[in-house]
Amino acid sequence: MPTQAKKWQLSELDIQSQQGGVMITMETLTYVDKAVLNKINYFCPDAISLYPLHQCKSATFSFDYQQQNHQLTLSTKVNFASGDWFISLSAFNQQLLVEASSSSPLLNMVLFEFNAKDRLSQHLEPFGVVLPDAKLTGSLALDVESMSLTSITPLQFSGLNYEYSDDVIVAGLGGEMNFTSNFNNKALQYGIELAQGEMLLNELYVDFSQYTLALTGEIKQLGEWYEFIGGIENQQSLSLEAQLFFNDIMQWRDLKLKADVFDAFHFNQNILSGILGIYGFGGTELSGQFAVNAQWLEQTLSGVAFDFNDMYMLNERRKLSAESLTGRVNWQLTAAEQSKLAWQSLELAGLPVQQAEAAFSLNGADFLLSGPHTFPVFDGAIDVTNWQMNDLFSDAMGLNMKASIRPISLRLITAKMGWPLMAGKISGIIPGMSMNDEVIEFQGALNLDVFEGIMVVDHLSMERLFGVAPVIAADVDFKGFDLSLLTETFGFGLITGKLNGIINGLRITNWKTDRLDAEVYTVKTKGIKQTISQRAIDNISSLGGIQGAISKTFLRFFDDFRYSKIKLSCKLHNSVCEIGGMKNTSNQFTIVEGGGIPNINIVGYVRSINWDEFISRLLNANYEG
Amino acid sequence: MNKWSKSMLLSSFVFVAACVTINVYFPAAEVESAAKEFVEDVLREDSDTPTDDQSSVFDEVSVHSIAAAINPINWFIGTAHAQADITLSSPAITALKNKMIERMSQSLRSHLDSNVIGFTNTGLVEVIDASQLGLKDRQALKKVVADENRDREALYREVAIANNHPEWEEQIRAAFVKQWIGQAKSGWSYQNASGQWVKK
């Protein structure tokens, strides 16, 4: 056909047979006006015939392509009469060896440290072919009839680099791969062992020399869509399976992921800890097993399920821990599937929860606890009758909770906080909560029964509970504390009576009291004696820096004294407590007003005191008088 | 429109205008000088992290307080001025500051010197060009930047709260933006008001 004939065009063909060999030269060879080869030179050093049988062992073939000269070494055997031929071609300093013959549709290629990008990119990239920047060693066969390319021996690769951006990049990848691909059916099967190099995928970093991966995959055409089924495996900790549908223009539709982490400790050390660090949870310890199943339909995440099996987790800085965590958290976009978690023990921002389980549903942006639950805390419990959260993923999360505290011993709470052990129990009703950004606010007051009195914690809020410098803020009001119980707890020396108090603007940052405006005072109550022991007087005096105020005087012969009122206030700001009591003047205040004979008043003269110092004097008051 | 409704309309304008004039006094100059000092401390090159910051804060304040306490007149003047006396020394702020000083000397300064990161116009730090770094270091840098920004966000809020005006947070942040950029070393990158990265 004339059009066919025009596809190949050559000019100035010259064939010379000389003593030193056979030389064929062409000035230009064009293919459909596109690929142009210039100065084509074929030279066989042996003086041999060209027709009908041409055989040459080390012919050289050179040409210019895009202003570059290329040289190949050929071994040829052509029988023009029968049409049989064999060509063996070696190029790029023997990095590439290609063999083809008329008897087989196979084109065999042997690569030795061949860098396709270096060698061929300038020729092939204009046609949209992306070549890997890597050194390849191995042998491949291209079947021209079925248009399939298959690795014969494992294709080893090293120094594979690819950069999409500063954040999405692989460098120095090395390993080996087996594959078979068919261009007609658009099918591919591969198996890759990745043992060198590193990868950064946004927050994810993997060092493959530490974390070797085996990748397998298969792509099949199903109508207008392709199905990809792939696996990623690390012998020690990970087995991941994926199924993805995509089309010719690389748009994807559905994706299923199933990741099994069968050694969370190993996975955390190599993969997860780096990501957790970016989100402020560095130094988290993990062990046990977990699995993630995720599904995207029409590019939309429709469900994620986490399965935990005997997981251990600890982050000391964030006061988070879990022991023997087992169960399933099943989030679904539309359907409400049940989730259930059970644990041996939990610690959430310092709150320890003992063995229990929780059943709930996570549906869209809603969380709902299934029915009433009891979570044991120390020797008491938190009874949750209703717990609901909406708009989970927004800044203004809705939170509805109905819960109460069953009596918990203060002794256990204070021991946990590292405070002096206190006697008594707390119990009460937990009001509703709301969450905005990183601030959780309690709506309504938390009523606690402490020291036989009532404590009302109002405007309670928590900020950055799991973040930097967590804050707990509240206004506290208490009435009718039994002072004898309170002082007994602190080992302060006995004081009897009833104590009321207000702590306004209490703000605890980093689990330390940052600010407060507090005032505590005794209230005369019918039938309650108001006495203060000698030791308590010594200890209160020591707040002002005086040691053994009474025990060093004749008054030591009295065991206790009557008082008419005790009052102490502290306004804490910038680590300094501005201290006061009754009859405050600029440099003087009264803490204890006597009420009887002998009449004892305790008067303070230093109105500013370092908070840490104040607390340590208050708590370590029981030194020798 | 009858007279009555006209006068109502007029008086409501007066009312609105009256409302607008009620402003909470924001001590811009004081906040700026407090922010200036804070940023100086963080960016100071030979700065050693104070090992016991709490006591040093106390000494400073207590000397002041005791002196004030001796003289009742001083004490009253002190209270009168308390509104404008911007404090940057609550234990939370001091803890944040020490972490920032340490982070600055351990990693941020060298990244600022090499223009890997810069100061944003929102008072944070951001990665501009990590191409000079190895991949593992790029992940480590993301962590350092995220840590620093979490501390900075907490700082702006805590400064507002320590001064009893949580609503000042954005103005305080703006004062810090000015200082971070103003005290940046020449050659460091920062983001100008229109969001472009420029070298100082």
mmCIF file of N, CA, C and O in Angstrom, chain B residues 7-8 40 43 47 53 71 83 87 90 103 126-127 132 134 145 151 159 165 172 180-181 191:
data_model
loop_
_atom_site.group_PDB
_atom_site.id
_atom_site.type_symbol
_atom_site.label_atom_id
_atom_site.label_comp_id
_atom_site.label_asym_id
_atom_site.label_seq_id
_atom_site.Cartn_x
_atom_site.Cartn_y
_atom_site.Cartn_z
ATOM 1 N N SER B 7 -38.164 59.170 66.525
ATOM 2 C CA SER B 7 -37.340 59.400 67.711
ATOM 3 C C SER B 7 -36.804 58.081 68.259
ATOM 4 O O SER B 7 -35.689 58.003 68.755
ATOM 5 N N MET B 8 -37.605 57.034 68.093
ATOM 6 C CA MET B 8 -37.128 55.719 68.532
ATOM 7 C C MET B 8 -35.905 55.302 67.701
ATOM 8 O O MET B 8 -34.909 54.799 68.214
ATOM 9 N N GLU B 40 12.820 38.037 72.525
ATOM 10 C CA GLU B 40 14.263 38.225 72.723
ATOM 11 C C GLU B 40 14.852 37.029 73.462
ATOM 12 O O GLU B 40 15.890 36.498 73.080
ATOM 13 N N LEU B 43 14.928 33.968 71.172
ATOM 14 C CA LEU B 43 15.856 34.037 70.038
ATOM 15 C C LEU B 43 17.307 34.286 70.454
ATOM 16 O O LEU B 43 18.205 34.157 69.635
ATOM 17 N N SER B 47 21.562 31.903 74.997
ATOM 18 C CA SER B 47 20.678 31.674 76.137
ATOM 19 C C SER B 47 20.815 30.260 76.665
ATOM 20 O O SER B 47 20.775 29.295 75.918
ATOM 21 N N ASP B 53 13.390 27.748 86.678
ATOM 22 C CA ASP B 53 12.748 28.979 86.262
ATOM 23 C C ASP B 53 11.757 29.506 87.292
ATOM 24 O O ASP B 53 11.616 30.686 87.473
ATOM 25 N N ASN B 71 5.342 49.549 101.779
ATOM 26 C CA ASN B 71 4.745 50.870 101.682
ATOM 27 C C ASN B 71 3.317 50.768 101.139
ATOM 28 O O ASN B 71 3.117 50.427 99.973
ATOM 29 N N GLN B 83 -3.786 46.555 85.784
ATOM 30 C CA GLN B 83 -4.496 46.345 84.523
ATOM 31 C C GLN B 83 -3.553 46.358 83.330
ATOM 32 O O GLN B 83 -3.690 45.577 82.417
ATOM 33 N N THR B 87 1.594 40.506 82.060
ATOM 34 C CA THR B 87 2.460 39.504 82.648
ATOM 35 C C THR B 87 2.665 38.348 81.687
ATOM 36 O O THR B 87 1.749 37.920 80.998
ATOM 37 N N SER B 90 3.373 33.363 84.094
ATOM 38 C CA SER B 90 2.683 32.327 84.858
ATOM 39 C C SER B 90 3.486 31.039 84.685
ATOM 40 O O SER B 90 4.271 30.927 83.736
ATOM 41 N N ARG B 103 14.066 24.354 72.120
ATOM 42 C CA ARG B 103 13.831 23.922 70.741
ATOM 43 C C ARG B 103 14.545 24.843 69.762
ATOM 44 O O ARG B 103 15.086 24.405 68.755
ATOM 45 N N GLU B 126 6.692 27.518 59.840
ATOM 46 C CA GLU B 126 6.225 26.647 58.766
ATOM 47 C C GLU B 126 7.419 26.195 57.941
ATOM 48 O O GLU B 126 8.387 26.933 57.787
ATOM 49 N N VAL B 127 7.320 24.979 57.394
ATOM 50 C CA VAL B 127 8.368 24.478 56.510
ATOM 51 C C VAL B 127 8.211 25.163 55.156
ATOM 52 O O VAL B 127 7.121 25.183 54.592
ATOM 53 N N GLN B 132 16.654 20.277 51.112
ATOM 54 C CA GLN B 132 18.060 20.025 51.475
ATOM 55 C C GLN B 132 18.182 18.893 52.495
ATOM 56 O O GLN B 132 19.280 18.422 52.753
ATOM 57 N N GLY B 134 17.465 15.152 54.384
ATOM 58 C CA GLY B 134 17.173 13.752 54.108
ATOM 59 C C GLY B 134 15.734 13.462 54.487
ATOM 60 O O GLY B 134 15.102 14.231 55.194
ATOM 61 N N VAL B 145 8.298 21.250 64.074
ATOM 62 C CA VAL B 145 7.442 22.376 63.689
ATOM 63 C C VAL B 145 6.065 22.236 64.347
ATOM 64 O O VAL B 145 5.519 23.205 64.877
ATOM 65 N N ASP B 151 2.950 24.706 70.987
ATOM 66 C CA ASP B 151 3.367 25.545 72.116
ATOM 67 C C ASP B 151 2.992 26.996 71.878
ATOM 68 O O ASP B 151 2.574 27.699 72.792
ATOM 69 N N VAL B 159 -1.244 33.625 77.570
ATOM 70 C CA VAL B 159 -0.899 35.021 77.874
ATOM 71 C C VAL B 159 -2.184 35.824 78.043
ATOM 72 O O VAL B 159 -2.320 36.612 78.983
ATOM 73 N N HIS B 165 -7.883 38.394 80.240
ATOM 74 C CA HIS B 165 -8.654 38.792 79.061
ATOM 75 C C HIS B 165 -8.508 37.761 77.953
ATOM 76 O O HIS B 165 -7.775 37.969 76.984
ATOM 77 N N ILE B 172 -2.930 39.646 70.994
ATOM 78 C CA ILE B 172 -1.647 39.219 71.567
ATOM 79 C C ILE B 172 -0.836 38.459 70.512
ATOM 80 O O ILE B 172 0.355 38.668 70.334
ATOM 81 N N TRP B 180 8.249 38.353 66.305
ATOM 82 C CA TRP B 180 8.993 37.252 65.674
ATOM 83 C C TRP B 180 9.653 37.761 64.396
ATOM 84 O O TRP B 180 10.818 37.494 64.136
ATOM 85 N N ILE B 181 8.874 38.495 63.599
ATOM 86 C CA ILE B 181 9.391 38.970 62.320
ATOM 87 C C ILE B 181 10.389 40.098 62.542
ATOM 88 O O ILE B 181 11.467 40.119 61.949
ATOM 89 N N GLN B 191 6.833 35.392 56.426
ATOM 90 C CA GLN B 191 5.697 35.571 55.534
ATOM 91 C C GLN B 191 5.168 36.984 55.735
ATOM 92 O O GLN B 191 4.877 37.368 56.859
#
